[in-house]
Amino acid sequence: MARLVMKFGGTSVADLDRIRNVARHVKREWDAGNDVAVIVSAMAGTTNQLVEWCRQAAVLHDTREYDAVVATGEQITAGLLAMVLEGMGVEARSWQGWQLPILTDNAHASARILDVNGAELIKRFKERKQVAVIAGFQGLHKDTGRITTLGRGGSDTSAVAIAAAIKAERCDIYTDVDGVYSTDPRVVPQARRMDKIAYEEMMELASLGAKVMQVRSVELGMAHNVPILVRSSFVKPEDIDPKKPPSGTLICDESEIMEQQTVTGIAFSRDEAQISVREVADKPGVAAAIFIPLAEANINVDMIVQNVSADGKTTDLTFTVPAADYQRALDVIVNAKKAIGYKRLDSATDVAKISVIGIGMRSHAGVAASAFKALAGRGVNIRAITTSEIKFSVLIDEAYTELAVRTLHSLYGLDKA
Ligand code: ADP
Ligand code: ASP
Ligand code: MG
């Protein structure tokens, strides 16, 4: 008997048949005597539709109203799943973020969870074994009492936060793949499923483009030591042997992983844009003149490359921003032209960032160098490079994304046998 969190993503609750399948998974754990809190996403496509309606209503809308709209998708699935469970003889009730409550800060559309009150859930587990079905993705601002949402993919974060609050033994993330793979299995069929992955590596994979887990959920899992198991919701509940350890990928502490490979995974992101500021003066203060206005506009700059000046007078500075902020970033730079003093701007949106991740890189030299050689061998030109302790990224032409990912995947011996 244990206390479990089970989270089901959009494709897993896409219609009533799938919701019934989810209910059977929940009943399976409940029948085994476990206390269960279920976190659900909106039905597949619903959140996209809601976001699109907001955009059509007003391009520059109030994010507080955006949250009021987009949080509704999860309310539907929570209610439907609770109904189906009741129909199967499982005592259950739905909870909205504001009812627990799940308190957040004020960053509407990408709010951070500050506190989760799990007391009432625990009381009901003890009194009557009631299953809690909780709407993911949403919270309540602690002062204003307004509904907030946690950013796209945020139900993962709701699940891990609730697991920490009720001291669950494990947080199971049920999704449309059966675990975390060495790269997106939909792009590279040779991708290999991992039995375990360290929090830190999963955080890098997620932040660099692997959308299987929202990055904040992994951060939270690491901070509160919540074991997270990514597994498939498409397995039939009756095919699961309760006596065997569940299959999937465990996201856990580095120390629990016996053999660490140099490279564990490859992530990629096509949502990047590159801006090059040409012929700026090679003198103190120029980088600040570029990046302070961008920071003030809340634009996240990722890669930065600056050349050492050849003539001691001028140089070029290249950086990347999320594709969604590209136009705003250009406007900011054009508006700051006088302060920066550049000659020309070049930019590109048809770029992609490929990242190679592995804790083993800490102690291995030459990992990135071999990638540069392999990419050159395939005729892939590198526009920019960044490195850190356990990863490096290269910016390339978007058209080469798959070729580059597959090349590096084979290079590091990640292809499945
Ligand atoms: P959910 O709706 O259940 O939250 P998501 O669509 O957010 O599911 O995340 C699952 C998807 O993540 C998979 O369908 C897969 O295409 C993608 N993905 C990207 N990188 C990876 C990876 N390294 N391992 C597994 N899945 C990945
Ligand atoms: N429904 C939300 C989204 O699509 C949250 C989630 O699925 O995790 O982003
Ligand atoms: Mg998701």
Short mmCIF file of C-alpha atoms and ligand atoms in Angstrom, two decimals:
data_model
loop_
_atom_site.label_atom_id
_atom_site.label_comp_id
_atom_site.label_asym_id
_atom_site.label_seq_id
_atom_site.Cartn_x
_atom_site.Cartn_y
_atom_site.Cartn_z
CA MET A 1 0.00 0.00 0.00
CA ALA A 2 1.35 3.35 -0.99
CA ARG A 3 0.42 6.91 -1.75
CA LEU A 4 0.68 7.63 -5.46
CA VAL A 5 0.27 10.53 -7.86
CA MET A 6 -0.86 9.57 -11.37
CA LYS A 7 -0.73 12.28 -14.06
CA PHE A 8 -2.34 11.86 -17.48
CA GLY A 9 -1.46 14.18 -20.39
CA GLY A 10 -3.66 15.50 -23.19
CA THR A 11 -3.48 12.55 -25.60
CA SER A 12 -4.21 10.16 -22.73
CA VAL A 13 -7.54 11.92 -22.04
CA ALA A 14 -8.32 12.90 -25.64
CA ASP A 15 -11.86 11.45 -25.63
CA LEU A 16 -14.25 9.56 -23.36
CA ASP A 17 -12.87 6.16 -24.33
CA ARG A 18 -9.40 7.26 -23.30
CA ILE A 19 -10.80 8.76 -20.09
CA ARG A 20 -12.40 5.38 -19.35
CA ASN A 21 -9.03 3.74 -19.95
CA VAL A 22 -7.45 6.22 -17.51
CA ALA A 23 -10.15 5.41 -14.96
CA ARG A 24 -9.27 1.72 -15.22
CA HIS A 25 -5.62 2.54 -14.51
CA VAL A 26 -6.70 4.55 -11.47
CA LYS A 27 -8.97 1.76 -10.28
CA ARG A 28 -6.11 -0.72 -10.67
CA GLU A 29 -4.00 1.27 -8.18
CA TRP A 30 -6.94 1.97 -5.90
CA ASP A 31 -7.97 -1.71 -5.86
CA ALA A 32 -4.39 -2.52 -4.78
CA GLY A 33 -5.07 -0.44 -1.68
CA ASN A 34 -3.15 2.70 -2.67
CA ASP A 35 -4.13 6.29 -1.89
CA VAL A 36 -4.39 8.00 -5.25
CA ALA A 37 -4.27 11.62 -6.41
CA VAL A 38 -4.80 11.95 -10.17
CA ILE A 39 -3.73 15.03 -12.10
CA VAL A 40 -5.25 15.56 -15.52
CA SER A 41 -4.45 17.76 -18.51
CA ALA A 42 -6.98 19.18 -20.91
CA MET A 43 -8.14 16.91 -23.76
CA ALA A 44 -5.64 16.95 -26.64
CA GLY A 45 -5.93 20.12 -28.71
CA THR A 46 -8.18 21.92 -26.22
CA THR A 47 -5.52 24.22 -24.77
CA ASN A 48 -4.28 25.14 -28.27
CA GLN A 49 -7.83 26.06 -29.23
CA LEU A 50 -8.30 28.18 -26.09
CA VAL A 51 -4.97 29.96 -26.67
CA GLU A 52 -5.97 30.64 -30.26
CA TRP A 53 -9.31 32.13 -29.18
CA CYS A 54 -7.48 34.47 -26.81
CA ARG A 55 -5.19 35.58 -29.62
CA GLN A 56 -8.16 36.21 -31.91
CA ALA A 57 -10.04 38.11 -29.20
CA ALA A 58 -7.18 40.54 -28.71
CA VAL A 59 -3.57 40.18 -29.81
CA LEU A 60 -2.31 42.09 -26.80
CA HIS A 61 -4.64 40.55 -24.22
CA ASP A 62 -4.52 40.77 -20.44
CA THR A 63 -2.74 37.60 -19.24
CA ARG A 64 -5.09 37.41 -16.23
CA GLU A 65 -7.99 36.88 -18.61
CA TYR A 66 -5.89 34.51 -20.74
CA ASP A 67 -5.45 32.38 -17.60
CA ALA A 68 -9.20 32.50 -16.86
CA VAL A 69 -9.79 31.09 -20.35
CA VAL A 70 -7.02 28.51 -20.75
CA ALA A 71 -7.47 27.00 -17.27
CA THR A 72 -10.93 25.75 -18.25
CA GLY A 73 -9.65 22.80 -20.34
CA GLU A 74 -8.46 20.93 -17.27
CA GLN A 75 -11.70 21.61 -15.38
CA ILE A 76 -13.59 19.54 -17.95
CA THR A 77 -11.34 16.48 -17.77
CA ALA A 78 -11.21 16.51 -13.97
CA GLY A 79 -15.02 16.47 -13.76
CA LEU A 80 -15.41 13.82 -16.45
CA LEU A 81 -12.84 11.48 -14.92
CA ALA A 82 -14.41 11.82 -11.46
CA MET A 83 -17.81 10.92 -12.96
CA VAL A 84 -16.43 7.87 -14.77
CA LEU A 85 -14.65 6.70 -11.62
CA GLU A 86 -17.82 7.05 -9.56
CA GLY A 87 -19.64 5.02 -12.22
CA MET A 88 -17.06 2.27 -11.72
CA GLY A 89 -17.65 2.21 -7.99
CA VAL A 90 -14.52 4.19 -7.06
CA GLU A 91 -15.20 7.04 -4.63
CA ALA A 92 -13.74 10.16 -6.27
CA ARG A 93 -14.14 13.91 -6.48
CA SER A 94 -12.68 16.62 -8.67
CA TRP A 95 -10.62 19.56 -7.42
CA GLN A 96 -9.77 22.80 -9.19
CA GLY A 97 -6.51 24.55 -8.39
CA TRP A 98 -8.31 27.23 -6.36
CA GLN A 99 -10.15 24.68 -4.25
CA LEU A 100 -7.13 22.98 -2.70
CA PRO A 101 -5.64 25.63 -3.07
CA ILE A 102 -2.49 25.53 -5.19
CA LEU A 103 -1.04 28.98 -4.51
CA THR A 104 1.21 30.64 -7.07
CA ASP A 105 3.00 33.89 -7.70
CA ASN A 106 1.62 36.58 -9.96
CA ALA A 107 3.38 35.65 -13.21
CA HIS A 108 0.18 34.99 -15.16
CA ALA A 109 0.59 32.45 -18.00
CA SER A 110 3.80 31.08 -16.48
CA ALA A 111 3.16 31.22 -12.74
CA ARG A 112 5.34 29.44 -10.19
CA ILE A 113 3.81 27.29 -7.48
CA LEU A 114 4.48 28.69 -4.00
CA ASP A 115 2.47 26.33 -1.83
CA VAL A 116 0.10 23.36 -2.13
CA ASN A 117 -2.31 22.48 0.61
CA GLY A 118 -2.71 18.72 0.56
CA ALA A 119 -4.25 18.39 4.04
CA GLU A 120 -7.81 17.86 2.87
CA LEU A 121 -6.71 15.21 0.35
CA ILE A 122 -4.87 13.26 3.02
CA LYS A 123 -7.84 13.50 5.39
CA ARG A 124 -10.12 12.03 2.72
CA PHE A 125 -7.65 9.26 1.87
CA LYS A 126 -7.72 8.26 5.52
CA GLU A 127 -11.44 8.64 6.12
CA ARG A 128 -12.85 7.03 3.00
CA LYS A 129 -10.12 6.21 0.49
CA GLN A 130 -11.46 8.95 -1.76
CA VAL A 131 -9.55 9.41 -5.02
CA ALA A 132 -8.67 13.06 -5.67
CA VAL A 133 -8.94 14.10 -9.32
CA ILE A 134 -7.13 17.39 -9.69
CA ALA A 135 -7.13 19.79 -12.63
CA GLY A 136 -3.50 20.29 -13.65
CA PHE A 137 -1.90 23.45 -15.10
CA GLN A 138 -3.79 25.87 -12.86
CA GLY A 139 -3.39 27.67 -9.56
CA LEU A 140 -4.53 30.68 -7.60
CA HIS A 141 -2.59 33.87 -7.08
CA LYS A 142 -1.90 34.10 -3.39
CA ASP A 143 -2.94 37.76 -2.95
CA THR A 144 -5.37 38.65 -5.71
CA GLY A 145 -7.28 35.36 -5.67
CA ARG A 146 -7.20 35.21 -9.46
CA ILE A 147 -6.71 32.02 -11.48
CA THR A 148 -3.20 31.49 -12.79
CA THR A 149 -1.69 28.92 -15.16
CA LEU A 150 1.76 27.38 -15.02
CA GLY A 151 2.96 27.67 -18.62
CA ARG A 152 2.50 25.15 -21.43
CA GLY A 153 3.04 21.59 -20.27
CA GLY A 154 2.39 22.76 -16.70
CA SER A 155 0.32 19.77 -15.58
CA ASP A 156 3.59 17.91 -15.07
CA THR A 157 4.53 20.56 -12.54
CA SER A 158 1.13 20.37 -10.83
CA ALA A 159 1.66 16.61 -10.47
CA VAL A 160 5.10 16.80 -8.93
CA ALA A 161 4.08 19.65 -6.60
CA ILE A 162 1.13 17.62 -5.34
CA ALA A 163 3.32 14.54 -4.95
CA ALA A 164 5.66 16.59 -2.75
CA ALA A 165 2.76 18.07 -0.75
CA ILE A 166 1.11 14.73 0.06
CA LYS A 167 4.46 12.97 0.42
CA ALA A 168 3.68 10.49 -2.32
CA GLU A 169 5.97 7.55 -2.77
CA ARG A 170 6.19 8.19 -6.50
CA CYS A 171 4.82 10.50 -9.17
CA ASP A 172 3.78 8.55 -12.27
CA ILE A 173 3.62 10.60 -15.48
CA TYR A 174 1.45 8.65 -17.92
CA THR A 175 1.89 9.85 -21.48
CA ASP A 176 1.82 8.80 -25.14
CA VAL A 177 5.35 7.33 -25.08
CA ASP A 178 6.51 4.60 -22.72
CA GLY A 179 9.39 6.50 -21.17
CA VAL A 180 12.16 9.02 -21.75
CA TYR A 181 14.24 8.24 -24.80
CA SER A 182 17.76 9.23 -25.84
CA THR A 183 16.05 11.65 -28.23
CA ASP A 184 12.50 12.24 -29.47
CA PRO A 185 11.41 8.75 -30.64
CA ARG A 186 9.00 10.34 -33.11
CA VAL A 187 11.94 11.87 -34.97
CA VAL A 188 14.60 9.20 -34.51
CA PRO A 189 13.14 5.69 -34.58
CA GLN A 190 16.49 4.33 -33.34
CA ALA A 191 16.09 6.27 -30.08
CA ARG A 192 16.61 4.12 -27.01
CA ARG A 193 14.45 4.12 -23.91
CA MET A 194 16.34 4.73 -20.70
CA ASP A 195 15.61 2.85 -17.48
CA LYS A 196 16.77 5.80 -15.41
CA ILE A 197 17.83 9.37 -15.97
CA ALA A 198 19.24 11.86 -13.44
CA TYR A 199 17.16 14.93 -12.53
CA GLU A 200 19.90 17.20 -13.82
CA GLU A 201 20.06 15.54 -17.21
CA MET A 202 16.28 15.52 -17.55
CA MET A 203 16.23 19.21 -16.67
CA GLU A 204 18.70 19.95 -19.47
CA LEU A 205 16.85 17.74 -21.96
CA ALA A 206 13.56 19.45 -21.09
CA SER A 207 14.89 22.98 -21.16
CA LEU A 208 16.61 22.34 -24.50
CA GLY A 209 13.49 21.15 -26.26
CA ALA A 210 12.39 17.63 -25.16
CA LYS A 211 8.80 18.37 -24.23
CA VAL A 212 8.14 15.03 -22.53
CA MET A 213 8.42 16.78 -19.13
CA GLN A 214 8.01 20.46 -18.28
CA VAL A 215 11.36 21.64 -16.98
CA ARG A 216 9.95 23.11 -13.76
CA SER A 217 8.42 19.80 -12.80
CA VAL A 218 11.85 18.17 -12.87
CA GLU A 219 13.34 21.06 -10.88
CA LEU A 220 10.65 20.54 -8.24
CA GLY A 221 11.17 16.79 -8.24
CA MET A 222 14.86 17.30 -7.60
CA ALA A 223 14.30 19.86 -4.84
CA HIS A 224 11.81 17.63 -3.00
CA ASN A 225 13.32 14.29 -3.93
CA VAL A 226 10.21 12.99 -5.65
CA PRO A 227 10.91 9.90 -7.80
CA ILE A 228 9.19 10.50 -11.15
CA LEU A 229 8.29 7.59 -13.42
CA VAL A 230 7.47 8.39 -17.06
CA ARG A 231 5.31 5.58 -18.47
CA SER A 232 2.70 4.80 -21.10
CA SER A 233 -1.02 5.33 -20.62
CA PHE A 234 -1.70 3.17 -23.67
CA VAL A 235 -0.75 -0.08 -21.97
CA LYS A 236 -3.93 -1.94 -21.05
CA PRO A 237 -4.46 -1.81 -17.28
CA GLU A 238 -5.16 -5.56 -17.20
CA ASP A 239 -1.79 -6.27 -18.86
CA ILE A 240 0.10 -4.76 -15.94
CA ASP A 241 1.40 -7.30 -13.45
CA PRO A 242 1.14 -5.64 -10.02
CA LYS A 243 3.89 -7.88 -8.68
CA LYS A 244 6.46 -6.69 -11.21
CA PRO A 245 8.17 -3.27 -11.03
CA PRO A 246 6.36 -0.90 -13.40
CA SER A 247 8.03 -0.28 -16.74
CA GLY A 248 9.03 3.22 -17.81
CA THR A 249 11.85 5.67 -17.14
CA LEU A 250 12.64 6.69 -13.58
CA ILE A 251 13.86 10.27 -13.12
CA CYS A 252 15.94 10.11 -9.97
CA ASP A 253 19.07 11.22 -8.19
CA GLU A 254 22.36 10.82 -10.03
CA SER A 255 23.66 8.57 -7.24
CA GLU A 256 21.02 5.94 -8.03
CA ILE A 257 22.37 5.40 -11.52
CA MET A 258 25.04 2.75 -11.56
CA GLU A 259 26.62 3.18 -14.94
CA GLN A 260 26.78 6.65 -16.37
CA GLN A 261 27.30 7.08 -20.09
CA THR A 262 29.20 10.11 -21.36
CA VAL A 263 26.24 11.25 -23.45
CA THR A 264 22.71 10.34 -22.39
CA GLY A 265 20.51 12.29 -24.73
CA ILE A 266 20.07 14.73 -27.57
CA ALA A 267 17.46 17.47 -27.63
CA PHE A 268 16.54 19.88 -30.35
CA SER A 269 14.51 23.00 -30.72
CA ARG A 270 13.25 24.68 -33.84
CA ASP A 271 11.81 27.60 -31.90
CA GLU A 272 14.93 29.71 -32.17
CA ALA A 273 15.85 32.88 -34.01
CA GLN A 274 19.26 34.36 -34.64
CA ILE A 275 20.12 38.06 -34.69
CA SER A 276 23.55 39.38 -35.70
CA VAL A 277 24.51 42.94 -34.90
CA ARG A 278 27.21 43.89 -37.39
CA GLU A 279 30.13 46.26 -37.00
CA VAL A 280 29.64 47.48 -33.49
CA ALA A 281 32.49 49.35 -31.79
CA ASP A 282 34.92 47.03 -30.00
CA LYS A 283 34.79 48.91 -26.69
CA PRO A 284 33.36 48.48 -23.17
CA GLY A 285 29.61 48.99 -22.82
CA VAL A 286 28.43 47.72 -26.20
CA ALA A 287 27.22 44.32 -24.97
CA ALA A 288 25.36 46.09 -22.15
CA ALA A 289 23.74 48.47 -24.65
CA ILE A 290 22.40 45.45 -26.54
CA PHE A 291 21.42 43.09 -23.76
CA ILE A 292 20.04 45.43 -21.10
CA PRO A 293 17.13 46.65 -23.28
CA LEU A 294 16.41 43.03 -24.24
CA ALA A 295 16.34 42.02 -20.58
CA GLU A 296 14.07 44.96 -19.80
CA ALA A 297 11.71 43.72 -22.49
CA ASN A 298 11.71 40.33 -20.75
CA ILE A 299 13.33 38.61 -23.70
CA ASN A 300 15.43 35.57 -22.84
CA VAL A 301 18.69 35.61 -24.74
CA ASP A 302 20.22 32.19 -25.10
CA MET A 303 23.40 31.78 -27.16
CA ILE A 304 25.80 34.71 -27.51
CA VAL A 305 28.81 34.79 -29.82
CA GLN A 306 31.17 37.73 -30.13
CA ASN A 307 34.25 37.76 -32.29
CA VAL A 308 37.56 39.22 -31.25
CA SER A 309 37.92 42.25 -33.45
CA ALA A 310 40.41 41.94 -36.34
CA ASP A 311 41.15 45.64 -36.66
CA GLY A 312 40.70 46.59 -33.00
CA LYS A 313 37.85 48.90 -33.97
CA THR A 314 34.70 46.97 -34.82
CA THR A 315 33.29 43.51 -34.30
CA ASP A 316 30.09 41.47 -34.80
CA LEU A 317 27.83 40.13 -32.09
CA THR A 318 25.39 37.27 -32.67
CA PHE A 319 22.75 35.98 -30.27
CA THR A 320 19.61 33.85 -30.25
CA VAL A 321 16.15 34.44 -28.80
CA PRO A 322 12.98 32.29 -28.71
CA ALA A 323 11.23 32.47 -32.10
CA ALA A 324 8.13 33.85 -30.36
CA ASP A 325 10.12 36.91 -29.23
CA TYR A 326 11.96 37.44 -32.52
CA GLN A 327 10.00 40.43 -33.81
CA ARG A 328 10.01 42.14 -30.43
CA ALA A 329 13.76 41.57 -30.10
CA LEU A 330 14.40 43.14 -33.51
CA ASP A 331 12.28 46.15 -32.53
CA VAL A 332 14.23 46.54 -29.30
CA ILE A 333 17.58 46.50 -31.14
CA VAL A 334 16.39 48.92 -33.82
CA ASN A 335 15.08 51.28 -31.13
CA ALA A 336 18.42 51.12 -29.32
CA LYS A 337 20.45 51.68 -32.52
CA LYS A 338 21.80 55.02 -31.40
CA ALA A 339 23.04 53.73 -28.06
CA ILE A 340 24.52 50.55 -29.60
CA GLY A 341 25.97 52.16 -32.72
CA TYR A 342 25.90 49.26 -35.18
CA LYS A 343 26.09 49.35 -38.95
CA ARG A 344 23.79 46.52 -40.00
CA LEU A 345 21.44 43.85 -38.65
CA ASP A 346 21.22 40.31 -40.03
CA SER A 347 18.72 37.79 -38.78
CA ALA A 348 17.35 34.32 -39.44
CA THR A 349 14.41 32.32 -38.15
CA ASP A 350 15.10 29.13 -40.11
CA VAL A 351 17.59 27.91 -37.52
CA ALA A 352 17.54 25.07 -34.99
CA LYS A 353 19.46 24.34 -31.85
CA ILE A 354 20.78 20.82 -31.32
CA SER A 355 21.99 19.97 -27.81
CA VAL A 356 23.97 17.03 -26.51
CA ILE A 357 23.54 16.22 -22.81
CA GLY A 358 25.34 13.94 -20.38
CA ILE A 359 26.63 14.11 -16.82
CA GLY A 360 29.60 12.04 -18.02
CA MET A 361 30.84 15.05 -20.01
CA ARG A 362 32.11 16.51 -16.74
CA SER A 363 34.96 14.06 -16.85
CA HIS A 364 35.44 13.49 -20.58
CA ALA A 365 37.29 15.82 -22.90
CA GLY A 366 36.71 16.03 -26.65
CA VAL A 367 33.00 15.17 -26.62
CA ALA A 368 32.03 18.35 -28.46
CA ALA A 369 35.01 18.22 -30.81
CA SER A 370 33.93 14.87 -32.21
CA ALA A 371 30.46 16.31 -32.88
CA PHE A 372 31.89 19.20 -34.89
CA LYS A 373 33.83 16.73 -37.03
CA ALA A 374 30.81 14.47 -37.58
CA LEU A 375 28.57 17.40 -38.53
CA ALA A 376 31.18 18.78 -40.91
CA GLY A 377 31.36 15.33 -42.52
CA ARG A 378 27.64 15.64 -43.29
CA GLY A 379 28.01 19.15 -44.64
CA VAL A 380 26.17 20.74 -41.71
CA ASN A 381 27.41 24.25 -41.04
CA ILE A 382 27.53 25.47 -37.43
CA ARG A 383 26.43 29.06 -36.83
CA ALA A 384 27.04 29.28 -33.09
CA ILE A 385 28.14 27.06 -30.20
CA THR A 386 27.61 27.16 -26.45
CA THR A 387 28.91 24.79 -23.84
CA SER A 388 28.37 24.19 -20.15
CA GLU A 389 29.36 21.50 -17.68
CA ILE A 390 26.98 18.76 -18.81
CA LYS A 391 25.88 19.87 -22.27
CA PHE A 392 26.79 21.70 -25.44
CA SER A 393 24.56 23.17 -28.13
CA VAL A 394 25.08 24.06 -31.77
CA LEU A 395 22.94 26.36 -33.86
CA ILE A 396 22.44 25.14 -37.44
CA ASP A 397 20.15 25.64 -40.44
CA GLU A 398 16.72 24.26 -39.58
CA ALA A 399 16.60 22.08 -42.71
CA TYR A 400 19.41 19.94 -41.26
CA THR A 401 17.74 19.29 -37.89
CA GLU A 402 16.92 15.63 -38.38
CA LEU A 403 20.17 14.85 -40.15
CA ALA A 404 22.17 16.45 -37.34
CA VAL A 405 20.21 14.72 -34.57
CA ARG A 406 20.54 11.32 -36.24
CA THR A 407 24.25 11.86 -36.95
CA LEU A 408 25.03 12.74 -33.34
CA HIS A 409 22.75 10.01 -32.00
CA SER A 410 24.81 7.39 -33.87
CA LEU A 411 28.12 9.11 -33.13
CA TYR A 412 27.62 8.73 -29.37
CA GLY A 413 26.48 5.13 -29.62
CA LEU A 414 22.91 5.89 -28.61
CA ASP A 415 21.15 3.96 -31.39
CA LYS A 416 19.26 0.98 -30.02
CA ALA A 417 20.75 -2.40 -30.73
P1 ADP B 1 1.49 14.84 -22.54
O1 ADP B 1 0.35 15.36 -23.34
O2 ADP B 1 1.24 13.47 -22.02
O3 ADP B 1 1.95 15.79 -21.50
P2 ADP B 1 3.64 15.66 -24.31
O4 ADP B 1 3.23 15.75 -25.74
O5 ADP B 1 3.74 16.92 -23.54
O6 ADP B 1 2.68 14.61 -23.58
O7 ADP B 1 5.05 14.90 -24.21
C1 ADP B 1 5.22 13.64 -24.81
C2 ADP B 1 5.96 13.79 -26.14
O8 ADP B 1 7.29 14.25 -25.91
C3 ADP B 1 6.16 12.52 -26.90
O9 ADP B 1 5.05 12.22 -27.72
C4 ADP B 1 7.43 12.75 -27.70
O10 ADP B 1 7.18 13.03 -29.06
C5 ADP B 1 8.03 13.99 -27.07
N1 ADP B 1 9.45 13.83 -26.73
C6 ADP B 1 10.43 14.73 -27.03
N2 ADP B 1 11.62 14.30 -26.62
C7 ADP B 1 11.42 13.10 -26.02
C8 ADP B 1 12.30 12.17 -25.38
N3 ADP B 1 13.62 12.41 -25.27
N4 ADP B 1 11.75 11.05 -24.85
C9 ADP B 1 10.42 10.81 -24.95
N5 ADP B 1 9.55 11.66 -25.55
C10 ADP B 1 10.04 12.80 -26.08
N1 ASP B 2 -3.08 21.63 -21.07
C1 ASP B 2 -1.85 22.36 -20.83
C2 ASP B 2 -1.04 22.50 -22.12
O1 ASP B 2 -1.44 21.99 -23.14
C3 ASP B 2 -1.04 21.79 -19.71
C4 ASP B 2 -0.52 20.40 -19.94
O2 ASP B 2 -1.01 19.65 -20.79
O3 ASP B 2 0.42 20.02 -19.24
O4 ASP B 2 -0.03 23.14 -22.11
MG MG B 3 3.19 17.50 -21.61
#
